[in-house]
Short mmCIF file of C-alpha atoms and ligand atoms in Angstrom, two decimals:
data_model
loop_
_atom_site.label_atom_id
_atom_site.label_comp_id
_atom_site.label_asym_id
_atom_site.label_seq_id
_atom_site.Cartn_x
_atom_site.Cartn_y
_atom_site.Cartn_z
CA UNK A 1 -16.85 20.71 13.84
CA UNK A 2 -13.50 20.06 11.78
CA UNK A 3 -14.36 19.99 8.31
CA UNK A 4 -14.38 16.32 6.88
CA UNK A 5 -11.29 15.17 4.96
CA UNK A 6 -12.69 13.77 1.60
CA UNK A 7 -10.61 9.98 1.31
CA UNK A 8 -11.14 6.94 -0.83
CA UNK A 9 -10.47 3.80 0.85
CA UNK A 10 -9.56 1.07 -1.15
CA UNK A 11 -9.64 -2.54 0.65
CA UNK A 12 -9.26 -6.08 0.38
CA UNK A 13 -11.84 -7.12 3.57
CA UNK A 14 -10.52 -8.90 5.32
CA UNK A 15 -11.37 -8.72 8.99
CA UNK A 16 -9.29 -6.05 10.07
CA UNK A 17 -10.17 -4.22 6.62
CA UNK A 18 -14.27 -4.41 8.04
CA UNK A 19 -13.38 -2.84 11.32
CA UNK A 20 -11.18 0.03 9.85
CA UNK A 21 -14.67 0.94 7.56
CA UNK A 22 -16.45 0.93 10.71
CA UNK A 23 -13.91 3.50 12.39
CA UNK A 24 -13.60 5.50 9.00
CA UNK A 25 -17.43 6.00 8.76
CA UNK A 26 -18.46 6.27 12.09
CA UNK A 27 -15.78 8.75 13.17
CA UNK A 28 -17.53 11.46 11.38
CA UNK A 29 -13.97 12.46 10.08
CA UNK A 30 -14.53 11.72 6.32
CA UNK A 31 -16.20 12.11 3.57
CA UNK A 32 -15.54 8.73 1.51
CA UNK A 33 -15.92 9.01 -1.71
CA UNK A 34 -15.92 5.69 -2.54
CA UNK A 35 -14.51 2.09 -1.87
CA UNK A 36 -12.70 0.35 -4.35
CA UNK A 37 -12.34 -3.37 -3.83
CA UNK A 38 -8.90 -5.44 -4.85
CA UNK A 39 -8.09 -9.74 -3.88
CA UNK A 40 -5.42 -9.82 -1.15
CA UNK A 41 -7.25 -11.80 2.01
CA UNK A 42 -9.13 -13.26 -0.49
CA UNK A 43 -10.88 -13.32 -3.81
CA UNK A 44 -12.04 -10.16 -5.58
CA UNK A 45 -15.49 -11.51 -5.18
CA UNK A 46 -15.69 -12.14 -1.29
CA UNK A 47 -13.71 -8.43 -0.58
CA UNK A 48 -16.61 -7.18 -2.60
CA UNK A 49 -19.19 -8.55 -1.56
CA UNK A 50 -17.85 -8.34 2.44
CA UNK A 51 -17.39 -4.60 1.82
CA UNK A 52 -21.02 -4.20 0.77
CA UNK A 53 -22.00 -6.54 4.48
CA UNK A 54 -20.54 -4.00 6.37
CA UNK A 55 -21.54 -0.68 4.64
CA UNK A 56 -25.19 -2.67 5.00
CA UNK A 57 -24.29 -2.97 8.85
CA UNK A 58 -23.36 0.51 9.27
CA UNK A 59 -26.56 1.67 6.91
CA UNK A 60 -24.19 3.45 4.93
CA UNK A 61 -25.05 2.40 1.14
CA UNK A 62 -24.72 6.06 0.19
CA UNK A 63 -20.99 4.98 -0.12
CA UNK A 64 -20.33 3.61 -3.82
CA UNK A 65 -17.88 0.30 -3.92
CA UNK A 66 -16.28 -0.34 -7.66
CA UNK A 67 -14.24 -3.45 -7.98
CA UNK A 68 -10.91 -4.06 -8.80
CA UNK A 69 -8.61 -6.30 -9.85
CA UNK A 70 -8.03 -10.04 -9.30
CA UNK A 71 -5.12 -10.55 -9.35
CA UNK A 72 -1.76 -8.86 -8.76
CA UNK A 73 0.39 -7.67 -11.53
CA UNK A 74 2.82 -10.54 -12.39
CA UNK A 75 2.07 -14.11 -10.69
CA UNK A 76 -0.44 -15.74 -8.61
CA UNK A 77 -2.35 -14.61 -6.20
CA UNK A 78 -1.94 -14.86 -2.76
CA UNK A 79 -4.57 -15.17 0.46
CA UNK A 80 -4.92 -15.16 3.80
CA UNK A 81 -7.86 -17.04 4.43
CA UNK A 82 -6.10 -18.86 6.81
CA UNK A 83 -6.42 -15.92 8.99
CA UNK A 84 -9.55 -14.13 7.90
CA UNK A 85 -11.72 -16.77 7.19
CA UNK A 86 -13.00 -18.59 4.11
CA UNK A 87 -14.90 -15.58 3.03
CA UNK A 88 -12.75 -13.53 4.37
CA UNK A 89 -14.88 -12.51 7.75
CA UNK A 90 -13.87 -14.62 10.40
CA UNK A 91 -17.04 -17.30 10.88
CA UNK A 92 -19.86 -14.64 9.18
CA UNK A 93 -20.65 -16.29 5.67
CA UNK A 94 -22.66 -12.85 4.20
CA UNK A 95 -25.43 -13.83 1.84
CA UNK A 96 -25.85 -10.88 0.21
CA UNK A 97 -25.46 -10.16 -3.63
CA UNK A 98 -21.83 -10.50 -5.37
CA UNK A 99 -21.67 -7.29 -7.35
CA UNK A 100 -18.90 -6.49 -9.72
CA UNK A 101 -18.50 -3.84 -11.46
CA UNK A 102 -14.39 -4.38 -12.28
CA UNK A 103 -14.01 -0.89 -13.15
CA UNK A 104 -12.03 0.08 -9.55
CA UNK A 105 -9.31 1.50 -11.57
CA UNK A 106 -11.31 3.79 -14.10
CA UNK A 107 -13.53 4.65 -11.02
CA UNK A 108 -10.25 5.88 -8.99
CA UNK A 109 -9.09 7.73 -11.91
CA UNK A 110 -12.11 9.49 -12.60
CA UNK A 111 -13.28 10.56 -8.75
CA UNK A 112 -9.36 11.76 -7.98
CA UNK A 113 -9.36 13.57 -11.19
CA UNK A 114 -13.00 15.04 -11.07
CA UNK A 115 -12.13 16.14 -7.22
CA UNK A 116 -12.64 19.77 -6.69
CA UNK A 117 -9.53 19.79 -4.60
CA UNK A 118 -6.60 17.28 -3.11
CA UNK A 119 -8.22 14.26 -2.04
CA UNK A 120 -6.37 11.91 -0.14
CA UNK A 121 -5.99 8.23 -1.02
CA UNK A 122 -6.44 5.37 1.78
CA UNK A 123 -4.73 2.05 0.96
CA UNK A 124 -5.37 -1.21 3.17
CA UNK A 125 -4.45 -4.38 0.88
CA UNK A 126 -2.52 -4.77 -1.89
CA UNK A 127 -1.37 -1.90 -3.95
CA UNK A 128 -2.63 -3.43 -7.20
CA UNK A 129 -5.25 -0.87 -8.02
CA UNK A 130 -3.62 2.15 -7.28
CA UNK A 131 -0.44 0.98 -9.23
CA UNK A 132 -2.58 0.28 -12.50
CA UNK A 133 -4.51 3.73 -11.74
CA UNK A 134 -0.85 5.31 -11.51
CA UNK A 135 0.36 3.92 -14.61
CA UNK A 136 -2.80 4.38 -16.69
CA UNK A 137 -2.86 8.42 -15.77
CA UNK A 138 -0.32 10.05 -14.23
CA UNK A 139 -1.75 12.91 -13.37
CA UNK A 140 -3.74 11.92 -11.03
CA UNK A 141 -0.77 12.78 -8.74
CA UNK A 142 -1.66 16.39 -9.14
CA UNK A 143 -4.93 16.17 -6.83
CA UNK A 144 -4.07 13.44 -4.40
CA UNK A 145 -3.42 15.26 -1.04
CA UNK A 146 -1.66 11.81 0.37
CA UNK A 147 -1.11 8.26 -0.14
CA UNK A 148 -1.69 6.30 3.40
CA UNK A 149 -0.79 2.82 2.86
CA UNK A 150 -1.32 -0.32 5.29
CA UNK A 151 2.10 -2.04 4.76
CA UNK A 152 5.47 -3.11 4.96
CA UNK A 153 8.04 -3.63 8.32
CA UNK A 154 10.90 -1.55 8.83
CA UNK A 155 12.35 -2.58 12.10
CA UNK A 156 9.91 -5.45 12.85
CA UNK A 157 10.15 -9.03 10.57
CA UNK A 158 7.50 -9.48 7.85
CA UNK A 159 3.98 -11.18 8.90
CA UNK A 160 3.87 -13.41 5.77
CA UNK A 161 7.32 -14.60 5.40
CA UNK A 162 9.95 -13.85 7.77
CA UNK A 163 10.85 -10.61 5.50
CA UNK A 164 7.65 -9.27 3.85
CA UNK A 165 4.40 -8.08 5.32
CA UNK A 166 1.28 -9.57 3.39
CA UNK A 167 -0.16 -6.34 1.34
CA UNK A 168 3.34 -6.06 0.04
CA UNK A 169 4.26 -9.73 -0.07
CA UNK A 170 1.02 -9.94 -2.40
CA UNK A 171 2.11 -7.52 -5.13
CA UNK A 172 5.80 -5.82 -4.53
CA UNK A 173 5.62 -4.70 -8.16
CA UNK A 174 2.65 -2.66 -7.85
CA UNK A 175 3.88 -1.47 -4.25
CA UNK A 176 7.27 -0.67 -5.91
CA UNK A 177 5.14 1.79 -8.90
CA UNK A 178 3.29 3.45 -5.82
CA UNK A 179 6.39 4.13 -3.08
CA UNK A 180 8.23 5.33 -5.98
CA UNK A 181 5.45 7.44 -7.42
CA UNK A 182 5.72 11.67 -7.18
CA UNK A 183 3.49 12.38 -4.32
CA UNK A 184 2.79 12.31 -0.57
CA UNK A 185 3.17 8.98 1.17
CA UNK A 186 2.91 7.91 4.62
CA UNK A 187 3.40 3.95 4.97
CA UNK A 188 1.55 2.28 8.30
CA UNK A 189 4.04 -0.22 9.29
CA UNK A 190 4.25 -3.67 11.33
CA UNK A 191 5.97 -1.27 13.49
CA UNK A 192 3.35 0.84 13.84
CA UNK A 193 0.75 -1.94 14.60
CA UNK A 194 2.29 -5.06 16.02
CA UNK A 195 2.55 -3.47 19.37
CA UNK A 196 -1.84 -3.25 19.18
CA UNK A 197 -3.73 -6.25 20.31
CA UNK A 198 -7.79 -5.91 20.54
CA UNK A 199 -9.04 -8.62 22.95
CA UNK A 200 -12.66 -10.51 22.16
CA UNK A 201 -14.12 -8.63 25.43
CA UNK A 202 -12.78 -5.54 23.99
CA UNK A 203 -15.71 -5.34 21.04
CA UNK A 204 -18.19 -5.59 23.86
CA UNK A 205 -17.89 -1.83 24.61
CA UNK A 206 -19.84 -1.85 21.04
CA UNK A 207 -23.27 -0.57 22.13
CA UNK A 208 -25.34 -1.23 18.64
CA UNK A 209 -26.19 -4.93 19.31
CA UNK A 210 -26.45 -5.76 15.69
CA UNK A 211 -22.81 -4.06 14.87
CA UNK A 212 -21.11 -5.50 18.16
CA UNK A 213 -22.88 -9.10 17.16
CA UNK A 214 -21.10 -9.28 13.95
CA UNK A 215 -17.78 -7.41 14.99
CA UNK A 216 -17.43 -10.12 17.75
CA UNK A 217 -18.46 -13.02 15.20
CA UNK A 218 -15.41 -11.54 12.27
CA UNK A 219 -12.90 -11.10 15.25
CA UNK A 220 -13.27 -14.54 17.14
CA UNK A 221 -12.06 -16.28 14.25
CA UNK A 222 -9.41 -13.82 13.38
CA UNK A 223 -8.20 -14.24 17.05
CA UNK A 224 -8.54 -17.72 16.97
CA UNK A 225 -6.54 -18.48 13.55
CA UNK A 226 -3.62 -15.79 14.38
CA UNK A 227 -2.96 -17.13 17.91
CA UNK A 228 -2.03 -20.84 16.40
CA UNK A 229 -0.05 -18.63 13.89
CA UNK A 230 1.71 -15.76 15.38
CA UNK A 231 0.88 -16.69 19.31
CA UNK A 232 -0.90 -13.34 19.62
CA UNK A 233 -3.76 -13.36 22.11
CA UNK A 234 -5.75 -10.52 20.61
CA UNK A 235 -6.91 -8.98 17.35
CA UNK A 236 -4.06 -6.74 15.35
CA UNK A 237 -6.02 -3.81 14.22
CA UNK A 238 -3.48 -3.27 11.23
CA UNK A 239 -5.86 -1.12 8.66
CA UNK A 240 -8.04 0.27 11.74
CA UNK A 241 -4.76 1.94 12.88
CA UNK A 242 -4.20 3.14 9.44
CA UNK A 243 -7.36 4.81 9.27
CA UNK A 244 -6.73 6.61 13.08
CA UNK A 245 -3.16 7.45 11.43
CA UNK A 246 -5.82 10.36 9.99
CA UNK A 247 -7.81 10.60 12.94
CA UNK A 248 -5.54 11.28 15.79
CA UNK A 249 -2.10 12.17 13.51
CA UNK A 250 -0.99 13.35 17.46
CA UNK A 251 -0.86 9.63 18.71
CA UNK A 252 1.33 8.59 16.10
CA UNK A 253 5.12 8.45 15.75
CA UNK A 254 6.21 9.09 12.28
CA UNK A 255 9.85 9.17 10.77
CA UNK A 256 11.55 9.92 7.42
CA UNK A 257 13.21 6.91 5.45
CA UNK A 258 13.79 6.29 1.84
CA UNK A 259 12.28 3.15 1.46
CA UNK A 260 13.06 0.29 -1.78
CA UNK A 261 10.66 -2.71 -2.26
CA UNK A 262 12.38 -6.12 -2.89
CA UNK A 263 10.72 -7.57 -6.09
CA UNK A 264 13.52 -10.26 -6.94
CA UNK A 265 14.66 -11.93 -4.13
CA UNK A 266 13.96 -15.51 -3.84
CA UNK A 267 13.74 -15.06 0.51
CA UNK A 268 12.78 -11.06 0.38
CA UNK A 269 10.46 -10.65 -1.90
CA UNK A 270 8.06 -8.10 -0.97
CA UNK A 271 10.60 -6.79 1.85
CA UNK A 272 10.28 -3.16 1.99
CA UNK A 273 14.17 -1.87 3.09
CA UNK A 274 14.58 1.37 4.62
CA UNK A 275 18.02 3.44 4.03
CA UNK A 276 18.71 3.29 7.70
CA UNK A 277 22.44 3.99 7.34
CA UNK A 278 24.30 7.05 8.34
CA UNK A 279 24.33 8.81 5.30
CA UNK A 280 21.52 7.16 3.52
CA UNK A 281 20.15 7.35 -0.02
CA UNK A 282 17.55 10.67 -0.39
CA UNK A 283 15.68 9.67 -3.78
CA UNK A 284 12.83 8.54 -2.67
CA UNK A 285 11.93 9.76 0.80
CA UNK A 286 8.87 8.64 2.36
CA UNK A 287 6.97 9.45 5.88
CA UNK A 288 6.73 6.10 7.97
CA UNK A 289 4.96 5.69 11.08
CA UNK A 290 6.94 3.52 13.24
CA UNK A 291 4.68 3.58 16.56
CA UNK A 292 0.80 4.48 17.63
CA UNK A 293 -0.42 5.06 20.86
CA UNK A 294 -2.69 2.02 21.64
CA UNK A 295 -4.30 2.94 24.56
CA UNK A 296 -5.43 6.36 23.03
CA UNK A 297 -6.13 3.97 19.41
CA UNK A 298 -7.90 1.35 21.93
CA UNK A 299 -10.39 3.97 23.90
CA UNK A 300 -11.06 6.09 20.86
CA UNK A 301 -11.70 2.91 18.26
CA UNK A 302 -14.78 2.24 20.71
CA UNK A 303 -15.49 6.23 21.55
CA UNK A 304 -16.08 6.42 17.45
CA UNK A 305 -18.00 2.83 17.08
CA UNK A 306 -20.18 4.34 19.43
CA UNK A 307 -20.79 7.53 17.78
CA UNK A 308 -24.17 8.16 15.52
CA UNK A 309 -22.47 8.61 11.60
CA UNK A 310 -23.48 12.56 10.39
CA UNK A 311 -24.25 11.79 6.93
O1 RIB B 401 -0.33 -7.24 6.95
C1 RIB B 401 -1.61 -6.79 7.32
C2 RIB B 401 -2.40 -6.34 6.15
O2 RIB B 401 -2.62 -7.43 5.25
C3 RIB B 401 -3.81 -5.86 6.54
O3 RIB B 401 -4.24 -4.90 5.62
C4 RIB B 401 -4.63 -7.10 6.42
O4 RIB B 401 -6.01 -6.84 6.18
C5 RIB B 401 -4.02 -7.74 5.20
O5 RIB B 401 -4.60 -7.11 4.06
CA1 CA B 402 -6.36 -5.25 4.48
#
């Protein structure tokens, strides 16, 4: 058995964000330290609370969850309830207990700093948290092993305006402090995932009746909302491709690009612009996967749902 990679996943849930904690638990690939919670799909209080639903689901409360912030660092947020759902999991409405504890940030600090060795740091909303964690200490960059962020389009156009995918779109500045910060970074791109479509029937392969029950209830919506607003037919598995990036780094194309985040522009802001000239810029090169292999993402997502979680 591979020893586990010790990560901490933090995650605005969102649909997509629910089904890349099912992979990362059940795939007996990590150990997760913790998850810290920030308001991108929607408010800080639903991602919370919907992250708690599905670490109940996979009876996995040995997993702390530490909120974060509200908001991103300059101006209003934004949410994409329109696509996730008014609490930000498709048609479920979870009942269970809003706990915050708002201290995401001190809580990343302290568990990357504390860390026996390199840990490696999962990102799947926006990059709020981590910025402020960046900017309050430093030296935290000393024991993170890797940054692996959900965001940003190189080739492909943005998913919430034409130029900026939505993690970015939400808070540029804070994804500006993190591309730019002195460590390891690998960036899952709309490249990387717009090419992955999980159809409805596709969650039937789920064999635990209770997990496949509520899977199929977050993704119905999810399919239903993005087909009136991107035509697509079938889930995008955005942050559970992010979290196979780890799994299966084999099935994954990755090039090198140094990549700038538009925070001024009034029609690219959030737009994450690659140096993809001849002789490009070299300041700030980061690792950017550009393509996964979605049948071997596809098979294995449901080979790992399937799988009893080694605690
Ligand atoms: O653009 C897709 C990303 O934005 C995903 O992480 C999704 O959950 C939303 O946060
Ligand atoms: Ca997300």
């Amino acid at each position: 058995m591979l020893k586990k990679r010790d990560i901490l996943i933090d995650t605005d849930p969102g649909v997509d964000d629910a089904i890349a904690l099912m992979l990362a638990v059940r795939s007996n690939f990590f150990n997760i330290q913790a998850i810290t919670t920030v308001a991108g799909n929607t408010s800080i209080e639903n991602t919370t609370r919907n992250a708690r639903y599905v670490l109940d689901l996979l009876d996995a409360n040995h997993i702390p969850i530490y909120s974060g912030s509200t908001e991103p660092l300059i101006g209003k947020l934004h949410t994409a309830e329109f696509v996730h759902g008014t609490y930000g999991l498709g048609s479920l409405q979870p009942k269970n207990e809003i706990q915050l504890t708002h201290d995401a940030v001190d809580q990343m600090i302290r568990i990357i700093k504390a860390h026996p060795h390199p840990i490696t740091v999962v990102t799947l909303g926006p990059l709020t948290n981590l910025a402020k964690a960046i900017q309050q200490d430093a030296s935290i960059l000393g024991n993170i092993e890797e940054v692996v962020i959900m965001g940003g389009a190189i080739e492909e156009a943005g998913n919430m305006t034409r130029a900026a995918e939505f993690n970015i779109y939400v808070d540029p500045e804070a994804a500006a402090i993190v591309l730019k910060a002195d460590v390891r970074k690998t960036l899952v791109t709309l490249d990387a995932c717009n090419h992955v479509e999980l159809p409805l029937s596709h969650f039937d392969e789920i064999k635990d009746a209770n997990l496949r029950e509520n899977a199929k209830k977050m993704v119905e919506d999810y399919i239903k909302n993005t087909l009136e607003l991107e035509s697509e037919s079938g889930a995008k598995a955005y942050d559970p491709l992010t979290i196979y990036y780890l799994i299966n780094p084999a099935a994954c194309t990755v090039k090198e690009y140094d990549v700038l985040v538009e925070t001024k522009g009034e029609h690219t802001r959030g737009m994450t612009i690659a140096d993809r000239r001849k002789v490009p810029d070299k300041n700030n090169v980061i690792r950017v996967v550009m393509h996964i292999e979605a049948d071997l993402f596809k098979q294995d997502l449901m080979k790992y749902l399937n799988q009893e979680e080694i605690k």
